[in-house]
Tab-separated table of C-alpha atoms in Angstrom:
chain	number	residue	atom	x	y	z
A	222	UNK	CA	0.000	0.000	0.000
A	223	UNK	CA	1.481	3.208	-1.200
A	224	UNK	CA	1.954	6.066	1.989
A	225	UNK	CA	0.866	9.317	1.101
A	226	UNK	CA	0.547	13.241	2.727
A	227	UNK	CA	-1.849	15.236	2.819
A	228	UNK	CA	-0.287	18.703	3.209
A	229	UNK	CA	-0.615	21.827	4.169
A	230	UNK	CA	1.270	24.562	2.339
A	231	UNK	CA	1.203	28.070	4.092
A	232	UNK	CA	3.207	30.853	1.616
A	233	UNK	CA	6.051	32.292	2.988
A	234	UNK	CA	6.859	34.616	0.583
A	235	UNK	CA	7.529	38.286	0.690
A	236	UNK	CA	3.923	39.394	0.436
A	237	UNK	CA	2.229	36.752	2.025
A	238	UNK	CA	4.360	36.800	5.231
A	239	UNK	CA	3.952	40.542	5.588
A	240	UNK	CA	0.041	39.901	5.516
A	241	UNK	CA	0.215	37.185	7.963
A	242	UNK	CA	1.483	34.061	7.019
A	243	UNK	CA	4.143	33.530	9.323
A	244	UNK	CA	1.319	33.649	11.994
A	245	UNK	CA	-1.307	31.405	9.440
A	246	UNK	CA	2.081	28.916	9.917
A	247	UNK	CA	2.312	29.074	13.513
A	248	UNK	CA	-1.520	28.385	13.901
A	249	UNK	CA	-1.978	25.749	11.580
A	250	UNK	CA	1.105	23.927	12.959
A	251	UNK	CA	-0.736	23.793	16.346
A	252	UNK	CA	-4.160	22.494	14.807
A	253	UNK	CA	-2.799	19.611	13.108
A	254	UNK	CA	-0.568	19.055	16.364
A	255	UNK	CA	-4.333	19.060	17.978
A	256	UNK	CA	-4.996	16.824	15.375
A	257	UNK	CA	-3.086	14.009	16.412
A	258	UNK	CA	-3.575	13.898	19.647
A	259	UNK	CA	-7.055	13.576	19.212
A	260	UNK	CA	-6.389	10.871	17.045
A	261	UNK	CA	-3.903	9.303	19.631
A	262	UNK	CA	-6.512	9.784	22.397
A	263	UNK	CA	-9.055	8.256	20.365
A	264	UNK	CA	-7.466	5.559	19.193
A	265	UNK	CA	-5.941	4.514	22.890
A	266	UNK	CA	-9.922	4.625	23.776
A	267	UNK	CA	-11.085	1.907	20.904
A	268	UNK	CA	-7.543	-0.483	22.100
A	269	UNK	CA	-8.759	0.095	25.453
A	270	UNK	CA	-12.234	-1.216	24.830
A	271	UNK	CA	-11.416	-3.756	22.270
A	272	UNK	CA	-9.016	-5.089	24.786
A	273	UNK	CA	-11.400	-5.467	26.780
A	274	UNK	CA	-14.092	-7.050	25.580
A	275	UNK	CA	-11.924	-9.634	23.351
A	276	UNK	CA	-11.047	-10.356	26.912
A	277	UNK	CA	-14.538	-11.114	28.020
A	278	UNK	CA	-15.151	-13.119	24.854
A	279	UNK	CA	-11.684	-15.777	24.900
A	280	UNK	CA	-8.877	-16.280	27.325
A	281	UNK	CA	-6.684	-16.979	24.740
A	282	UNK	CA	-4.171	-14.476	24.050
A	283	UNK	CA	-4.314	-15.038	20.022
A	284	UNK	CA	-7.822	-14.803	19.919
A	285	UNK	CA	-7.107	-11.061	21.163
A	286	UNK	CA	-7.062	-9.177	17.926
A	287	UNK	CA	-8.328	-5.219	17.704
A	288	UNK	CA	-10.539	-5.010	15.108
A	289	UNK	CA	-10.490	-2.084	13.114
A	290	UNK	CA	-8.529	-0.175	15.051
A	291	UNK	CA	-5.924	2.080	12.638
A	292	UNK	CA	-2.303	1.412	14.423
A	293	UNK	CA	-1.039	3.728	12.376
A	294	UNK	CA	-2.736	6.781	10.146
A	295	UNK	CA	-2.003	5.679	5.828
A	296	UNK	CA	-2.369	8.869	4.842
A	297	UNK	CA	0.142	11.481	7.220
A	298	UNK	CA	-1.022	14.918	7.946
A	299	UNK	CA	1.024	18.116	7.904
A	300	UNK	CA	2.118	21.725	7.360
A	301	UNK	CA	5.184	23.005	5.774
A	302	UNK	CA	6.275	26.298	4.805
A	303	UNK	CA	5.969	27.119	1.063
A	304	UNK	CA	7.518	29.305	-1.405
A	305	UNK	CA	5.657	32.022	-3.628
A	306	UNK	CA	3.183	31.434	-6.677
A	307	UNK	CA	2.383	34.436	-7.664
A	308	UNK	CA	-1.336	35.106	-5.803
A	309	UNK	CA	0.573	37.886	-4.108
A	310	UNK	CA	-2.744	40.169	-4.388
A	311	UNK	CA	-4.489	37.938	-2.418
A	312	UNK	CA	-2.148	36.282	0.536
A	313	UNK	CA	-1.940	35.009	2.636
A	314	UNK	CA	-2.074	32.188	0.786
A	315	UNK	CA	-2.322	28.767	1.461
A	316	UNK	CA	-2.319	25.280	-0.236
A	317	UNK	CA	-3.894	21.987	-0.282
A	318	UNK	CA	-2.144	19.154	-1.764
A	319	UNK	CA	-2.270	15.175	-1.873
A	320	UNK	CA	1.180	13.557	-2.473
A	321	UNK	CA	2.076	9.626	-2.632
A	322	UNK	CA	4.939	8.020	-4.444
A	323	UNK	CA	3.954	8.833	-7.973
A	324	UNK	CA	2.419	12.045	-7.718
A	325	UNK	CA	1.370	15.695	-6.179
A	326	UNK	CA	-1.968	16.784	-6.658
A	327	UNK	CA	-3.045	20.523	-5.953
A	328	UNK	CA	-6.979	20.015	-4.361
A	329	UNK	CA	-7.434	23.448	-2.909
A	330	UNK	CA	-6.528	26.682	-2.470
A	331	UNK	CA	-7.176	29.224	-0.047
A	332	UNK	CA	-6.541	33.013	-0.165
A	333	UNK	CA	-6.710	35.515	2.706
A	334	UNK	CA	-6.362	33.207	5.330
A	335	UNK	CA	-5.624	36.140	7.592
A	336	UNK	CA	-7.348	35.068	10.951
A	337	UNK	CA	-7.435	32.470	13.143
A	338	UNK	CA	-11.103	31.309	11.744
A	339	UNK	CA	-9.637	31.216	8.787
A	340	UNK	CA	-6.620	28.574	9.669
A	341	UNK	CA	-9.636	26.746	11.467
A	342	UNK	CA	-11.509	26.573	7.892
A	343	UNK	CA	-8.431	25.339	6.054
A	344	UNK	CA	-7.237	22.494	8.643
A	345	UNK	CA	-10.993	21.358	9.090
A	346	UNK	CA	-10.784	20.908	4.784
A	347	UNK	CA	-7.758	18.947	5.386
A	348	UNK	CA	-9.177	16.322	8.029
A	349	UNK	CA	-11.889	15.967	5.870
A	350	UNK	CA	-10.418	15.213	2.604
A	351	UNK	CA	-7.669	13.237	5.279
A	352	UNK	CA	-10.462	11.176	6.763
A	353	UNK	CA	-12.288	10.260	3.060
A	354	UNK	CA	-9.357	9.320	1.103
A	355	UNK	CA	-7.810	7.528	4.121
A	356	UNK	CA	-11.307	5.386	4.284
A	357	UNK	CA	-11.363	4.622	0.699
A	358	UNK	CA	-7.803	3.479	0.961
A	359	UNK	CA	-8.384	1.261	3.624
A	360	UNK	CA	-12.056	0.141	2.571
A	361	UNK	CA	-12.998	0.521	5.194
A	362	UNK	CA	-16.455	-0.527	6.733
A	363	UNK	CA	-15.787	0.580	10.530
A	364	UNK	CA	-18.155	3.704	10.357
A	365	UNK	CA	-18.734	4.142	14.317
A	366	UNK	CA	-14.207	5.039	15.171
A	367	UNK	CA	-14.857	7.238	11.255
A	368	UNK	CA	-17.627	8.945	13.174
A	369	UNK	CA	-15.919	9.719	16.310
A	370	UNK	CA	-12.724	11.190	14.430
A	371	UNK	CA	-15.221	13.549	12.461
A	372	UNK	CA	-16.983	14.841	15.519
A	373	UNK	CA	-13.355	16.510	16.930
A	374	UNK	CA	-10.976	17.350	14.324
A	375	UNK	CA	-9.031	19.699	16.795
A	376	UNK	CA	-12.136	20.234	18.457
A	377	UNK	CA	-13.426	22.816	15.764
A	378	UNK	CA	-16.844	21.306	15.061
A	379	UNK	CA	-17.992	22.739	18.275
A	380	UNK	CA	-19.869	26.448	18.229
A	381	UNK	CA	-18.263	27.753	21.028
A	382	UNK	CA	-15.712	29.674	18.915
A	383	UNK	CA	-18.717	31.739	17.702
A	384	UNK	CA	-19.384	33.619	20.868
A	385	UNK	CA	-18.025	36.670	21.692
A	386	UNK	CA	-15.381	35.703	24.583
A	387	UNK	CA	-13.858	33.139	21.800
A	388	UNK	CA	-13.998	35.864	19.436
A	389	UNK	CA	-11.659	38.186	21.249
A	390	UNK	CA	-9.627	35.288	22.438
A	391	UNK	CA	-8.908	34.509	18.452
A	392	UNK	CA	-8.328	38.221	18.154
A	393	UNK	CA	-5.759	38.502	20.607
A	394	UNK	CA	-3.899	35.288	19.503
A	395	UNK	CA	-3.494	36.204	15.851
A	396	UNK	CA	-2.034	39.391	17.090
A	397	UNK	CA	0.158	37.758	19.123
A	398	UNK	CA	1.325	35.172	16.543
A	399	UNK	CA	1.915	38.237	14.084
A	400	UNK	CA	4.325	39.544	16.606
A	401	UNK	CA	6.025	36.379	16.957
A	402	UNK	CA	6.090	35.502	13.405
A	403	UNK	CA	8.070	38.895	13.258
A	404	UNK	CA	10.371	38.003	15.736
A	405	UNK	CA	10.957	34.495	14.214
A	406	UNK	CA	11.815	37.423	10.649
A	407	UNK	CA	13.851	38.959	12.312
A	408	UNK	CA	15.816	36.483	13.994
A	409	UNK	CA	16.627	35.246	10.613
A	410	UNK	CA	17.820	38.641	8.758
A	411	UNK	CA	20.034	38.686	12.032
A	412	UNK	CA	21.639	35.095	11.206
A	413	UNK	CA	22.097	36.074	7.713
A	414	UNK	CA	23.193	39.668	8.516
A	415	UNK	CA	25.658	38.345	11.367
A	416	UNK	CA	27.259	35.553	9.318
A	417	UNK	CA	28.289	37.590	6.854
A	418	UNK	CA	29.780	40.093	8.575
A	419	UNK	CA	31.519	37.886	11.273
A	420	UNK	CA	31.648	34.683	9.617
A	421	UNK	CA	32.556	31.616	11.848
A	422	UNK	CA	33.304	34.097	14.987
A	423	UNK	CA	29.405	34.367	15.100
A	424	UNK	CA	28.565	31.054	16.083
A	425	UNK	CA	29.966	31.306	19.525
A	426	UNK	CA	27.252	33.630	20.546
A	427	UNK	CA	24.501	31.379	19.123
A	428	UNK	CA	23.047	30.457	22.012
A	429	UNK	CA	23.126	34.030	23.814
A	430	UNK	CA	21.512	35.404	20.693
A	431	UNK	CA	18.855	33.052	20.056
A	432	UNK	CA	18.017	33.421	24.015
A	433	UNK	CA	17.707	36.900	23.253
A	434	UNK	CA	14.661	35.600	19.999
A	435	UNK	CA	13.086	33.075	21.938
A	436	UNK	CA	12.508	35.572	25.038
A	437	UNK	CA	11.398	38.427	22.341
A	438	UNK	CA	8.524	35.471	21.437
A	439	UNK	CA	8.106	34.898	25.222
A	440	UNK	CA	6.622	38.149	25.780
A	441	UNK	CA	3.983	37.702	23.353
A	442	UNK	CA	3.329	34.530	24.035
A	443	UNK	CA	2.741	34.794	27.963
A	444	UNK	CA	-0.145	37.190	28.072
A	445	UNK	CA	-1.899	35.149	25.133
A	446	UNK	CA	-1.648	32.179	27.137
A	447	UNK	CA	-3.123	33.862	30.403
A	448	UNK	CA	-5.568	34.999	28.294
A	449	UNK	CA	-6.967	32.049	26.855
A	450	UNK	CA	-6.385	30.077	30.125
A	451	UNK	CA	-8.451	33.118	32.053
A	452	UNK	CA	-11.327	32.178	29.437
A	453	UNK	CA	-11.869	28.595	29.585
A	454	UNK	CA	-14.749	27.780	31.621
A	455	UNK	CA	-14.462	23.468	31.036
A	456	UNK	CA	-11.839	21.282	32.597
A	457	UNK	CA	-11.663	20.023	29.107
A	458	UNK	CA	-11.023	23.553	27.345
A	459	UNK	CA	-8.221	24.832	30.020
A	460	UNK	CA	-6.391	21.435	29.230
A	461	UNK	CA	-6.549	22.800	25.596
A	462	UNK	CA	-5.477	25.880	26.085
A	463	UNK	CA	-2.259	24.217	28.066
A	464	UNK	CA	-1.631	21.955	25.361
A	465	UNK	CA	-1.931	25.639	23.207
A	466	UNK	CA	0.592	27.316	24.897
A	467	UNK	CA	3.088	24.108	25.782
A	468	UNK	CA	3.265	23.884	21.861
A	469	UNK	CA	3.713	26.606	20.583
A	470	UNK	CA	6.282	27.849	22.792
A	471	UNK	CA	8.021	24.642	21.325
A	472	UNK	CA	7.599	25.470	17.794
A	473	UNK	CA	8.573	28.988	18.541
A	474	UNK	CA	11.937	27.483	20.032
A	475	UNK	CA	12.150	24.668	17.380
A	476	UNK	CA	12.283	27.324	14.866
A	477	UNK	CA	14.825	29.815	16.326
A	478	UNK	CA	17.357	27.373	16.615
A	479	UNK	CA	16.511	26.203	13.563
A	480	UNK	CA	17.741	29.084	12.052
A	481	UNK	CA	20.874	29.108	13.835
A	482	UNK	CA	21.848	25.548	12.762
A	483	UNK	CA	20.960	26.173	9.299
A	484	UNK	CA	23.290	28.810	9.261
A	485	UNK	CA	26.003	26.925	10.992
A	486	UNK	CA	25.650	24.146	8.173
A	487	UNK	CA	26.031	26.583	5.421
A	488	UNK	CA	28.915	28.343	6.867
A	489	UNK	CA	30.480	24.610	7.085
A	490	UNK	CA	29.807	24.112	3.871
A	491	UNK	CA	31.551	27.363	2.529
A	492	UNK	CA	34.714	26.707	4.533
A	493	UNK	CA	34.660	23.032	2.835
A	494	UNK	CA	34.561	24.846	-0.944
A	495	UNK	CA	37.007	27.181	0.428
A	496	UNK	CA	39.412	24.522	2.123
A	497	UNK	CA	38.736	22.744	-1.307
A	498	UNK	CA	39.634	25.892	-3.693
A	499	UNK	CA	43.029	26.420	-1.620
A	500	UNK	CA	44.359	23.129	-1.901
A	501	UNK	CA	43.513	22.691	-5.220
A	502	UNK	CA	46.151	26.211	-5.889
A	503	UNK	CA	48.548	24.750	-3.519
A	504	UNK	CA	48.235	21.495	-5.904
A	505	UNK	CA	48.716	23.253	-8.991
């Protein structure tokens, strides 16, 4: 059986990131995150109960099979920054695509996606065309555990976001994930900037620097989180908002250092050519 992606492409061009798609990134990073652990809850739940009641049925241990229960998803899920296609006008942009071994298929595309309903819209398109192609794939008859993964794709079926409260909540984080998508900007003209001006002597303060980023982010990212801790009203929804902050601070500090090491790699990779160039002279 051939893997395949479904994918989420989020433009990171010029334009686009100006408008918001560093933050569109950020946010649709976390929902697919969401994503699988729904998915990982849910399917711990249907082992759990399978387990159980094959129990009940036999003693033997071979006779203990889980029945339609997906060990692990056939078609993967996730985001990925992309480069510019010339929908500049209308960014941020972002793409839908279906790869597998033989070939990428474009399904959808999405302009203005410059607000967190919008990155809700786009990821809850995703699961869905996720969740159909993965059934016919499978052929698969198990409509009760296809039901339950419908009903809380990153919990966005629910109406709650409609309210006001929720409103201003989504408000508040896709200002603060412009910020930080700034920051993360940036931190990355300062890499480039500092490299070539100091070469290798700028990678001994790395780690100071990128500090320096990740607190930057830190101060956006603390009130949001009091904020959308401050309004859940379910034990269910502060656990959310936890999970909310807990990852994206990680992302936030995945991607800083990310930048660093890339930059470390190509400045390795330049001293090679150079170290290269001069003993070839030396040779000749």
């Amino acid at each position: 059986m051939l893997k395949s992606t479904i994918c989420i492409e989020v433009c990171q061009g010029p334009d686009c990131t100006g408008l918001g798609g560093g933050a569109a990134l950020l946010e649709i990073e976390e929902l697919i995150q969401e994503e699988r652990y729904q998915e990982e809850q849910q399917h711990q739940h249907i082992t759990t109960s399978s387990t159980q009641h094959h129990h009940q049925q036999q003693e033997d241990e071979q006779s203990v099979v889980l029945v339609g229960v997906p060990v692990v998803p056939i078609i993967h899920f996730q985001a990925e920054a992309g480069s510019c296609r010339n929908f500049c006008t209308v960014g941020p942009n972002v793409h839908i695509s279906h790869q597998n071994r033989k070939s990428l298929s474009l399904l959808e595309s999405y302009h203005r996606v410059k607000d967190v309903s919008s990155c809700r819209e786009v990821v809850q398109n995703a699961c869905s065309r996720r969740r159909t192609r993965q059934k016919n794939e499978t052929q698969r008859t198990d409509d009760e555990s296809c039901t339950r993964s419908h009903q809380n794709p990153t919990s966005m079926h629910s109406h709650s976001h409609e309210n006001m409260m929720t409103r201003r909540v989504d408000r508040k984080r896709w200002e603060a994930l412009r910020n930080i998508s700034r920051v993360i900007s940036k931190c990355k003209k300062d890499v480039t900037s500092s490299s070539s001006s100091l070469g290798n002597a700028c990678n001994t303060r790395n780690a100071s620097q990128c500090q320096k980023w990740k607190e930057s982010c830190e101060r956006h990212l603390d009130p949001l989180a009091k904020v959308e801790l401050s309004a859940a009203t379910t034990n269910g929804s502060k656990d959310r908002a936890a999970r909310r902050s807990e990852r994206l601070a990680r992302n936030i500090s995945e991607k800083l250092a990310k930048c660093y090491k890339q930059e470390e790699s190509s400045d390795e990779e330049s001293d090679s050519d150079s170290n290269s160039d001069s003993s070839d002279h030396s040779s000749s």
